[in-house]
Short mmCIF file of C-alpha atoms in Angstrom, two decimals:
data_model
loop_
_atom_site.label_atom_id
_atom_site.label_comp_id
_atom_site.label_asym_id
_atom_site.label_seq_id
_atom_site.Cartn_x
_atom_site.Cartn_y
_atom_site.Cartn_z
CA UNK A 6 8.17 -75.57 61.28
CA UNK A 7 8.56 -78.46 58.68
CA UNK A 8 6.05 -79.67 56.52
CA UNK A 9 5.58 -82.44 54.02
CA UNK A 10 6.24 -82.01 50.20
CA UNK A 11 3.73 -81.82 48.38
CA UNK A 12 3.45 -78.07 50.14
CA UNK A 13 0.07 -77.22 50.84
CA UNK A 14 0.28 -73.50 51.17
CA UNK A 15 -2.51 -73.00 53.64
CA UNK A 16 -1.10 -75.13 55.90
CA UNK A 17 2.39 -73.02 55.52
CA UNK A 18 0.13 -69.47 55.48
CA UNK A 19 -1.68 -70.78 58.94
CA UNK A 20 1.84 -71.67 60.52
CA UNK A 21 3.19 -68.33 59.21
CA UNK A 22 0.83 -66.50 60.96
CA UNK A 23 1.24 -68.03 64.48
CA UNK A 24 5.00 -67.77 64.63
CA UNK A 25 4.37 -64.29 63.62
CA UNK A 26 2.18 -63.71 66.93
CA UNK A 27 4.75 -65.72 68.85
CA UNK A 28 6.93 -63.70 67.67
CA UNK A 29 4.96 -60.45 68.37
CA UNK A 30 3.43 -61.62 72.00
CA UNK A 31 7.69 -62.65 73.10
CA UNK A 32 8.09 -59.02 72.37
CA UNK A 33 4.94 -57.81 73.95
CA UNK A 34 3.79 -56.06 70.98
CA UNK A 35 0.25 -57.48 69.51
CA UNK A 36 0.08 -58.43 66.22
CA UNK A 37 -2.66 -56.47 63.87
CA UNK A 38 -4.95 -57.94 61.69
CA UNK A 39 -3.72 -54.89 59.20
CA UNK A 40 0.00 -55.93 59.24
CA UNK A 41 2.16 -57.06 56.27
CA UNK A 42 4.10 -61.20 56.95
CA UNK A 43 6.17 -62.31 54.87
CA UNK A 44 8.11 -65.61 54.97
CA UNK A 45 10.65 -67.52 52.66
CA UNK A 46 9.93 -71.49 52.78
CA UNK A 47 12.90 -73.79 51.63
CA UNK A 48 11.89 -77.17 50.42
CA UNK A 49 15.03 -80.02 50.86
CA UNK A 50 15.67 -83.13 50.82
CA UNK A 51 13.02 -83.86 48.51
CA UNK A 52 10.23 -84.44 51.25
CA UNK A 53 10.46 -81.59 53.44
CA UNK A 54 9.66 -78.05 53.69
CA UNK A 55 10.06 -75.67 56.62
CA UNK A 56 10.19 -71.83 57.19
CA UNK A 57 13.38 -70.61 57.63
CA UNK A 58 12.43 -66.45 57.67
CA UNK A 59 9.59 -64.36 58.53
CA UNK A 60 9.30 -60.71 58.74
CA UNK A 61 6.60 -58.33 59.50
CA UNK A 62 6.18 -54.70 59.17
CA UNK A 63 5.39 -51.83 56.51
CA UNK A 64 7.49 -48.66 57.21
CA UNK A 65 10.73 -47.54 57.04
CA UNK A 66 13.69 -45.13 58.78
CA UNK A 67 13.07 -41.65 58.84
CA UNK A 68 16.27 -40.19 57.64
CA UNK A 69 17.42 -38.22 60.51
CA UNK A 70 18.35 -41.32 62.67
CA UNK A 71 20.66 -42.80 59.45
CA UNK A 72 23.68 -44.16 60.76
CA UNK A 73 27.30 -45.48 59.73
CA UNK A 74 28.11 -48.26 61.89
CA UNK A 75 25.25 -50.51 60.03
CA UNK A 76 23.11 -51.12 63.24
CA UNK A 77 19.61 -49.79 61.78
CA UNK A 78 17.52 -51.31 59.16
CA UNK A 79 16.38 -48.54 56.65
CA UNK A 80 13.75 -50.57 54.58
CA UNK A 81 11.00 -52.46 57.58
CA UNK A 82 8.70 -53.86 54.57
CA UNK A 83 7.88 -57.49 55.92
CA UNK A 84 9.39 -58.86 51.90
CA UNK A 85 13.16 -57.27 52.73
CA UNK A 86 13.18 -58.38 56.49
CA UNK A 87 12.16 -61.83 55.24
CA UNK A 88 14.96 -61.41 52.52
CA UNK A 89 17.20 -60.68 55.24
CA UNK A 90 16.34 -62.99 57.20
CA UNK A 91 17.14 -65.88 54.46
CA UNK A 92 20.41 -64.07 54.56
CA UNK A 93 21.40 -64.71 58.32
CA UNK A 94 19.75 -68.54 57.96
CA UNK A 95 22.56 -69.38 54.71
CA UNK A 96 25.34 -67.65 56.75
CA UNK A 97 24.27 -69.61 59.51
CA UNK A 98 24.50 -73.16 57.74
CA UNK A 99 27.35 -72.04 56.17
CA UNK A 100 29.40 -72.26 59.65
CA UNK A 101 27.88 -75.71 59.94
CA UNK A 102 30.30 -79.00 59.54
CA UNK A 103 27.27 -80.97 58.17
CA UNK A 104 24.61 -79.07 56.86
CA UNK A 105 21.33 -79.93 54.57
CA UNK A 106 21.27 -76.77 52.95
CA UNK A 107 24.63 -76.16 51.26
CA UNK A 108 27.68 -78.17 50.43
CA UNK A 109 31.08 -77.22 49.86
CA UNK A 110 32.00 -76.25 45.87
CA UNK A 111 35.58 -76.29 44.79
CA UNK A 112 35.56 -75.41 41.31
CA UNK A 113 36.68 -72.35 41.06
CA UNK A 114 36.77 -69.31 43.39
CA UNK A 115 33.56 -70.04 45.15
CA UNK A 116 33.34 -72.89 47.75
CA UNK A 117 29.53 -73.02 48.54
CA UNK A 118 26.42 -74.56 46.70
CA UNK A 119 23.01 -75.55 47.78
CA UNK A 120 22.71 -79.28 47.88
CA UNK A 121 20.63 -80.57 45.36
CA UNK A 122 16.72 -80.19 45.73
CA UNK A 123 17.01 -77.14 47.90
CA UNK A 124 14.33 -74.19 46.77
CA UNK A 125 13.24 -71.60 48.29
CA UNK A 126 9.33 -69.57 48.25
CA UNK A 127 8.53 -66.73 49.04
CA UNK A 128 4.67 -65.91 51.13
CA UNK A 129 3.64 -62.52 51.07
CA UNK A 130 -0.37 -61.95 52.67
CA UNK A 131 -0.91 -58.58 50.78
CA UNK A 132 -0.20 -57.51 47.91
CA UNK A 133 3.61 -55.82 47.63
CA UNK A 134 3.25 -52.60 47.38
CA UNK A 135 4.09 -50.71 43.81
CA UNK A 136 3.83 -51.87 40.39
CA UNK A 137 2.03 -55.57 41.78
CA UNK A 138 -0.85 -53.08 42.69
CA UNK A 139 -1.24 -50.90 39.77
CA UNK A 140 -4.73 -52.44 38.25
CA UNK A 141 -4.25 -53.77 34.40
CA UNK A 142 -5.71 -50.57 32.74
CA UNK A 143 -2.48 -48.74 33.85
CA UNK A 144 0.16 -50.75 32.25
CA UNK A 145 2.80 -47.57 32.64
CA UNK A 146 5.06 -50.60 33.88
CA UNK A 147 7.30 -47.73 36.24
CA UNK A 148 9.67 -48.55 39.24
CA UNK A 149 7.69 -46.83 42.02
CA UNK A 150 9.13 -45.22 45.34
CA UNK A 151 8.02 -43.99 48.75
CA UNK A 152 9.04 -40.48 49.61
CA UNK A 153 9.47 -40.07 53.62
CA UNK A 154 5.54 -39.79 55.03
CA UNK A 155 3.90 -40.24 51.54
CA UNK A 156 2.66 -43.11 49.50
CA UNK A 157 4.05 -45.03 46.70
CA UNK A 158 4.42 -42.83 43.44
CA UNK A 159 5.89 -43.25 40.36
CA UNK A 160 9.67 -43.38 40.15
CA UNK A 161 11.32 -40.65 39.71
CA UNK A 162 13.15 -39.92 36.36
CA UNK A 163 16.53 -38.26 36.70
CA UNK A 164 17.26 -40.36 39.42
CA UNK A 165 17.65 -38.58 43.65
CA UNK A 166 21.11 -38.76 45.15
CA UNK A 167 21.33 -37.44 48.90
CA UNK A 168 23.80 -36.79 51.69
CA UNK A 169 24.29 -38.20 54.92
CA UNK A 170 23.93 -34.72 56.21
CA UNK A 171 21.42 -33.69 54.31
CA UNK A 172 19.27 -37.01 55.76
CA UNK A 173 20.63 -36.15 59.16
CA UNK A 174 19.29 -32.61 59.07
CA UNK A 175 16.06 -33.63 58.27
CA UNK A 176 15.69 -34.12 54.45
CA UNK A 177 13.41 -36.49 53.75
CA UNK A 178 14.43 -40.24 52.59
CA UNK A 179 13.23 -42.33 49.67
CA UNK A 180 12.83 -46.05 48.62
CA UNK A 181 12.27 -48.45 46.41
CA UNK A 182 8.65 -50.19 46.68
CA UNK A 183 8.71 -53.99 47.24
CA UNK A 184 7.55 -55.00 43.86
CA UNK A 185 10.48 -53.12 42.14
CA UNK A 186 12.69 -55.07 44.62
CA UNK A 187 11.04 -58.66 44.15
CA UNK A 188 12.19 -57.58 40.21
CA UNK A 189 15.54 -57.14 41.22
CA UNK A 190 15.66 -60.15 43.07
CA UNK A 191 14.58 -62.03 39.88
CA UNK A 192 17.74 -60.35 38.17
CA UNK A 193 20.32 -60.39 40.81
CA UNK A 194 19.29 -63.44 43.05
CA UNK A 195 18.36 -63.26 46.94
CA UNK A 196 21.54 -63.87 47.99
CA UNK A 197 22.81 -59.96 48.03
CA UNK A 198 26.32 -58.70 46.92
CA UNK A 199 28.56 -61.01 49.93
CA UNK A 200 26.85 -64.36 49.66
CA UNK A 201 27.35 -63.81 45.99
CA UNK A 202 31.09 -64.40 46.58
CA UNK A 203 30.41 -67.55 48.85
CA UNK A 204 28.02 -69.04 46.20
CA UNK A 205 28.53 -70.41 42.87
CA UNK A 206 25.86 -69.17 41.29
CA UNK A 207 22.69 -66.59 42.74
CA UNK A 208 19.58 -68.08 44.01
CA UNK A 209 16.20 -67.54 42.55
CA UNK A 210 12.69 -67.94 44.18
CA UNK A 211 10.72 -70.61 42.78
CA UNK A 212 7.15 -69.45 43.69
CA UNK A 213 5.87 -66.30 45.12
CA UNK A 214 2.67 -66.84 46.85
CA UNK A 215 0.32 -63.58 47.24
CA UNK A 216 -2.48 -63.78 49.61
CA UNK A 217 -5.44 -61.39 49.26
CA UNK A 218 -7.05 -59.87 46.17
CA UNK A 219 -4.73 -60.17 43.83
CA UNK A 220 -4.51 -60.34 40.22
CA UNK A 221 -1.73 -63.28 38.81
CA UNK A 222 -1.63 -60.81 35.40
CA UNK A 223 -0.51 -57.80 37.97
CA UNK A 224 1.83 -59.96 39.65
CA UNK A 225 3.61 -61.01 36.54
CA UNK A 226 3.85 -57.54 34.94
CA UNK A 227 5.43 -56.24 38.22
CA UNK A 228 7.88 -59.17 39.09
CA UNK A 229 9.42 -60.19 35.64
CA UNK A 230 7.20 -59.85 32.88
CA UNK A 231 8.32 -56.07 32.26
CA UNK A 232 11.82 -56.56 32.54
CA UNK A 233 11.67 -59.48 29.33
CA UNK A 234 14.14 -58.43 26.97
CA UNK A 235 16.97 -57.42 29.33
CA UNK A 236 20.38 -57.67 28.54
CA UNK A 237 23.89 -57.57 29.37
CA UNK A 238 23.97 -60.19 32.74
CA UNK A 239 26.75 -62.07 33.48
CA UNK A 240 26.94 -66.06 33.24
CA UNK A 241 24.80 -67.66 35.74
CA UNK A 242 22.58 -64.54 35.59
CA UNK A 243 19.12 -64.70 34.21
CA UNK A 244 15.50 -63.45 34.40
CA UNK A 245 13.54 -65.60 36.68
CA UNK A 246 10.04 -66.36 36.40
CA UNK A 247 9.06 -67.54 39.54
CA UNK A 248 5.54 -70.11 39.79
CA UNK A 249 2.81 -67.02 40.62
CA UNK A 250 0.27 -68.45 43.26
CA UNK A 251 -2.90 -66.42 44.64
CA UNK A 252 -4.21 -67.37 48.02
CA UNK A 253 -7.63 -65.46 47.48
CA UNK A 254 -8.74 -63.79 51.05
CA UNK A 255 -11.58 -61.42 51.17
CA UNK A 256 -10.65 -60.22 54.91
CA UNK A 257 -7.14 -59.23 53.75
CA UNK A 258 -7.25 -56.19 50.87
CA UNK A 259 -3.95 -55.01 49.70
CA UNK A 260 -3.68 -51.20 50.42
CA UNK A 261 -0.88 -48.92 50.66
CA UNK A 262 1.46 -50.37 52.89
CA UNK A 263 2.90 -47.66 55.39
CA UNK A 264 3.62 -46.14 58.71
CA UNK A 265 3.88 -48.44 61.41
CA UNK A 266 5.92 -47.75 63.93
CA UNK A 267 6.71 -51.40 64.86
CA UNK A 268 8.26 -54.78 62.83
CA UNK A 269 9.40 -57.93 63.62
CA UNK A 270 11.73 -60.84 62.60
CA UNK A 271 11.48 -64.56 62.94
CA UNK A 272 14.71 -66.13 61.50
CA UNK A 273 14.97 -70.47 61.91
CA UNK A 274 18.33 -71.64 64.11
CA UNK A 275 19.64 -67.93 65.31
CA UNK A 276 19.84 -68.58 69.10
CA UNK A 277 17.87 -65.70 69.52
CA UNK A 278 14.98 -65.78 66.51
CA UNK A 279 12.75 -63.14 67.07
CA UNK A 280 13.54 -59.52 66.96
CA UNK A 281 11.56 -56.19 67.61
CA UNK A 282 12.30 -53.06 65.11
CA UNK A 283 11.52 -49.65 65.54
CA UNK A 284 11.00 -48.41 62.10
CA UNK A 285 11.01 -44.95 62.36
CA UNK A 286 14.76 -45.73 64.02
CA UNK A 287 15.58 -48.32 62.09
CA UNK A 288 17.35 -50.14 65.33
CA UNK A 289 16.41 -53.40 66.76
CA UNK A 290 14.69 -52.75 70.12
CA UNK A 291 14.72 -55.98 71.60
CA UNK A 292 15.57 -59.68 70.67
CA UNK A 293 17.90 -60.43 67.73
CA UNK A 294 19.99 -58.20 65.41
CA UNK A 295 20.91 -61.02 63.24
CA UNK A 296 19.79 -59.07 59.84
CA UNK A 297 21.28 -55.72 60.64
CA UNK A 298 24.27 -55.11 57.96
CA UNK A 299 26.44 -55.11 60.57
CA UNK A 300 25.88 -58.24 61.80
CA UNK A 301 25.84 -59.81 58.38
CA UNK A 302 28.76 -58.34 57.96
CA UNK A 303 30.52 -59.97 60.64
CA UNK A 304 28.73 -63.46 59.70
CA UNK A 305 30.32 -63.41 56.33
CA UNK A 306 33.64 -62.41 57.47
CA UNK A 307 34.20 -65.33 59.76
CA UNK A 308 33.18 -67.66 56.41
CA UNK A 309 35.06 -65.54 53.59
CA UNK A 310 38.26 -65.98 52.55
CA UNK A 311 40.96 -63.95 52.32
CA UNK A 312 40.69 -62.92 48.69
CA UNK A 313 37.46 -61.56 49.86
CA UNK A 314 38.43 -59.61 53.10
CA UNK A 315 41.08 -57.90 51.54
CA UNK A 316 38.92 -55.30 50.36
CA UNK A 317 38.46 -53.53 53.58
CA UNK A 318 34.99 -52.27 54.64
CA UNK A 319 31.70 -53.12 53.72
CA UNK A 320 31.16 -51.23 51.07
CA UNK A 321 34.23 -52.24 49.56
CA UNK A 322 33.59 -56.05 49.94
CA UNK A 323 30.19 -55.51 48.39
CA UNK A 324 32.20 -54.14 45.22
CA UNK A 325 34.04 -57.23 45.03
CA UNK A 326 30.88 -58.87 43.74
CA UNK A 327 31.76 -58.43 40.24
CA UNK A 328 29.34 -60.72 38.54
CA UNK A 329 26.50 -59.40 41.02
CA UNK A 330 26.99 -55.61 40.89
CA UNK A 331 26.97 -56.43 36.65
CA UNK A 332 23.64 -58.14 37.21
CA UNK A 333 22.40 -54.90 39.08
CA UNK A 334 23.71 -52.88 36.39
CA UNK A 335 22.06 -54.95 34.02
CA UNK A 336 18.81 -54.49 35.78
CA UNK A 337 19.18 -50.82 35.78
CA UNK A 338 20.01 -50.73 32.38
CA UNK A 339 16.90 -52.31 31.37
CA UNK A 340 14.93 -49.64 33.46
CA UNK A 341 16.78 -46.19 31.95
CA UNK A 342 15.77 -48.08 28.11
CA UNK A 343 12.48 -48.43 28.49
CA UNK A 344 11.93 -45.35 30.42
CA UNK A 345 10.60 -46.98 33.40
CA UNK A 346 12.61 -44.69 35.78
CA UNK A 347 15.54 -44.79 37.70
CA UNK A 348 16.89 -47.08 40.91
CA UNK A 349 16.92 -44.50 44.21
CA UNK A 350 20.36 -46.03 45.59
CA UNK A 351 21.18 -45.20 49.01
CA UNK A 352 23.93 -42.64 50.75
CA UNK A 353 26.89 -44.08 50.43
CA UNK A 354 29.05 -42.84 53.54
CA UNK A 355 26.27 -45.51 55.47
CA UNK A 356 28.00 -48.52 54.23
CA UNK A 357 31.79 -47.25 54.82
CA UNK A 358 31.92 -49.32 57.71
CA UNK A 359 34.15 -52.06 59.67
#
């Protein structure tokens, strides 16, 4: 899956697409012209390029089959599988003696870096759902959510805290729509609250291609452009304003992303790449569980150091990503000021595990 630098995107949207249905046919599950890909490209060494995560899907868990051991996936949108997935690749070259992705950093309490010239892109061929679809009239500028069975709607604004019971019983669940977290990922980094505490400092896309109709304006507004003016992040921390790129396709509309029952992984070097998903379950069906939290969970606790597993379970360790968890705050902040609506954070007796 390498290319040659200069990218040229089609070339990395047509390989995209045929992993995906490699992916998809290994599982025996075709892939539809309808679904969602995503895929984050690195670019190294200062010739290369290669794909290092795709995902593929457009639902998520239904809350009755939440769990506490962190073996399902609650979000299935193709963008957070694919963020996963670049996850599972940097804990994977972290383990490596010699790796071209990330070299050892002993300043400090952190001890990884990428090497210079590393970057990474992310390929989306619809349009994310939420704000990135609102057309220009209708500026509102709101973090959006899906309710459970319903399409994306403005977020809500006193905020919705629920139970694991309550989910369990049958109460329906809600999430953040992908534009909201592309934001977040522009304030906080890709690298999530453990690899925080592995790297020096949080990684930031560099472009975000968009296949389909899409407007670069929209884009903007609903990646970074609302959240100028933010305040409050730690050093390091900063808004990012990723390169915008439209791939114009006719034969691929953005629409409301939602409600199917299947999604897929693709992540580069796991010894078992491809995964199946049921979304409505949120567990892995067949093929690779590399991006569950669990098993990310288990990846960074054979790299971290002591300082770090000292905290106890996973939800603990997350909070031991000061500078991160400010960032998120930070982010949050931002939202409550300018009315935009409040983050939907999930149940926390899910992540109170081993």
């Amino acid at each position: 899956c390498e290319f040659s630098l200069p990218v040229i995107w089609s070339d990395v949207i047509t390989k995209c697409k045929e992993l995906t249905k490699q992916v998809c046919h290994n599982q025996l599950e075709p892939l539809h012209h309808k679904d969602v890909i995503a895929a984050i490209i690195m670019c190294y060494s200062n010739s290369k390029a290669k794909i290092v995560a795709i995902g593929s899907g457009k639902g998520f868990m239904h809350g009755q089959y939440v769990t506490k051991d962190g073996s399902t996936l609650q979000d299935c949108h193709a963008e957070v599988l694919a963020k996963r997935g670049l996850q599972a690749f940097l804990l994977r070259e972290m383990k490596k003696q010699r790796s071209s992705v990330v070299q050892k950093y002993l300043s400090g309490r952190y001890i990884y870096d990428l090497k210079d010239g590393v970057s990474f892109h992310l390929y989306v061929n619809k349009v994310p759902c939420g704000d990135a679809m609102v057309p220009s009239g209708r500026n509102d500028s709101y973090l959006r959510c899906r309710k459970e069975g319903s399409d994306a709607g403005p977020g809500l604004r006193k905020g919705h805290s629920y139970s694991y019971q309550k989910l369990r019983k049958g109460s329906p669940a809600y999430k953040m729509c992908c534009s909201d977290k592309i934001a977040l990922w522009n304030v906080a980094g890709l690298q999530g609250a453990l690899l925080s505490q592995l790297l020096c400092k949080p990684i930031y896309l560099e472009t975000i291609v968009v296949e389909g109709l899409a407007e670069e304006n929209n884009l903007r507004r609903a990646f970074f452009e609302r959240f100028k003016g933010i305040s409050g992040l730690p050093r390091g921390y900063t808004l990012n304003e990723p390169r915008i790129v439209v791939m114009n396709d006719h034969y691929n509309v953005g629409g409301e992303h939602g409600g199917d029952k299947k999604a897929f992984t693709w992540v580069a070097g796991a010894d078992d790449p491809g995964g199946m998903i049921d979304t409505q379950t949120g567990r892995v069906e067949a093929g690779s569980a590399v991006i569950t939290k669990a098993s990310l969970f288990q990846q960074w606790k054979a790299i971290a150091p002591f300082g770090c597993l000292q905290y106890g379970n996973y939800q603990k360790c997350k909070k031991g990503a000061l500078e991160y968890r400010k960032a998120i705050g930070a982010f949050c902040d931002h939202c409550e000021r300018r009315n935009m609506g409040k983050w939907i954070a999930r149940t926390r007796e899910v992540d109170q595990f081993n």
